[in-house]
Amino acid sequence: MGLQISISDSIVQALRLPEQRIEQELRRELAIALYTQDILSFGKARELAEMDKYEFGQLLARRPVVRHYSFEELNDDLTYARGE
């Protein structure tokens, strides 16, 4: 299942972006907004933004957006680091 959002021509024309960058920038902005509001996880937000972990992390840092990092994620990372 996919979702398409319709944006009026007047809004698209008002965007101060080259036409070839519009979809990419809107995806990134939506991903940041949904991540910031804790609606999407980091992984799903970076997937929406079509960026790898490092790139999306850098994008959030430039904004500056505080990363959500739960104790569960910390435990998962520590378990992985220990090779368990």
PDB file of C-alpha atoms in Angstrom, residues 18-65:
ATOM      1  CA  PRO A  18      14.593  23.536  -8.719  1.00  0.00           C
ATOM      2  CA  GLU A  19      11.914  21.185 -10.050  1.00  0.00           C
ATOM      3  CA  GLN A  20      14.209  18.143  -9.860  1.00  0.00           C
ATOM      4  CA  ARG A  21      14.741  18.661  -6.082  1.00  0.00           C
ATOM      5  CA  ILE A  22      11.126  19.227  -4.991  1.00  0.00           C
ATOM      6  CA  GLU A  23      10.148  15.628  -4.218  1.00  0.00           C
ATOM      7  CA  GLN A  24      13.440  14.912  -2.447  1.00  0.00           C
ATOM      8  CA  GLU A  25      13.182  18.008  -0.250  1.00  0.00           C
ATOM      9  CA  LEU A  26       9.527  17.417   0.608  1.00  0.00           C
ATOM     10  CA  ARG A  27      10.301  13.808   1.590  1.00  0.00           C
ATOM     11  CA  ARG A  28      13.118  15.001   3.847  1.00  0.00           C
ATOM     12  CA  GLU A  29      11.042  17.737   5.458  1.00  0.00           C
ATOM     13  CA  LEU A  30       8.170  15.335   6.090  1.00  0.00           C
ATOM     14  CA  ALA A  31      10.554  12.743   7.539  1.00  0.00           C
ATOM     15  CA  ILE A  32      12.098  15.316   9.900  1.00  0.00           C
ATOM     16  CA  ALA A  33       8.690  16.602  11.014  1.00  0.00           C
ATOM     17  CA  LEU A  34       7.299  13.125  11.682  1.00  0.00           C
ATOM     18  CA  TYR A  35      10.449  12.026  13.503  1.00  0.00           C
ATOM     19  CA  THR A  36      10.512  15.195  15.623  1.00  0.00           C
ATOM     20  CA  GLN A  37       6.900  14.579  16.686  1.00  0.00           C
ATOM     21  CA  ASP A  38       7.746  10.932  17.507  1.00  0.00           C
ATOM     22  CA  ILE A  39       5.308   9.725  14.854  1.00  0.00           C
ATOM     23  CA  LEU A  40       8.014   7.832  12.946  1.00  0.00           C
ATOM     24  CA  SER A  41      11.042   6.008  14.283  1.00  0.00           C
ATOM     25  CA  PHE A  42      14.519   7.023  13.155  1.00  0.00           C
ATOM     26  CA  GLY A  43      14.691   4.038  10.795  1.00  0.00           C
ATOM     27  CA  LYS A  44      11.350   4.698   9.139  1.00  0.00           C
ATOM     28  CA  ALA A  45      11.994   8.440   8.928  1.00  0.00           C
ATOM     29  CA  ARG A  46      15.335   7.904   7.218  1.00  0.00           C
ATOM     30  CA  GLU A  47      13.622   5.428   4.877  1.00  0.00           C
ATOM     31  CA  LEU A  48      11.023   8.084   4.006  1.00  0.00           C
ATOM     32  CA  ALA A  49      13.826  10.605   3.454  1.00  0.00           C
ATOM     33  CA  GLU A  50      15.609   8.021   1.272  1.00  0.00           C
ATOM     34  CA  MET A  51      18.843   8.504   3.210  1.00  0.00           C
ATOM     35  CA  ASP A  52      21.223   6.149   4.980  1.00  0.00           C
ATOM     36  CA  LYS A  53      21.615   6.261   8.777  1.00  0.00           C
ATOM     37  CA  TYR A  54      24.640   8.527   8.728  1.00  0.00           C
ATOM     38  CA  GLU A  55      23.159  11.027   6.249  1.00  0.00           C
ATOM     39  CA  PHE A  56      19.858  11.269   8.122  1.00  0.00           C
ATOM     40  CA  GLY A  57      21.659  11.641  11.445  1.00  0.00           C
ATOM     41  CA  GLN A  58      23.717  14.483   9.967  1.00  0.00           C
ATOM     42  CA  LEU A  59      20.565  16.136   8.599  1.00  0.00           C
ATOM     43  CA  LEU A  60      18.938  16.020  12.033  1.00  0.00           C
ATOM     44  CA  ALA A  61      22.087  17.423  13.646  1.00  0.00           C
ATOM     45  CA  ARG A  62      22.134  20.395  11.255  1.00  0.00           C
ATOM     46  CA  ARG A  63      18.577  21.372  12.270  1.00  0.00           C
ATOM     47  CA  PRO A  64      19.264  20.707  15.385  1.00  0.00           C
ATOM     48  CA  VAL A  65      16.848  17.884  16.155  1.00  0.00           C
TER      49      VAL A  65
END
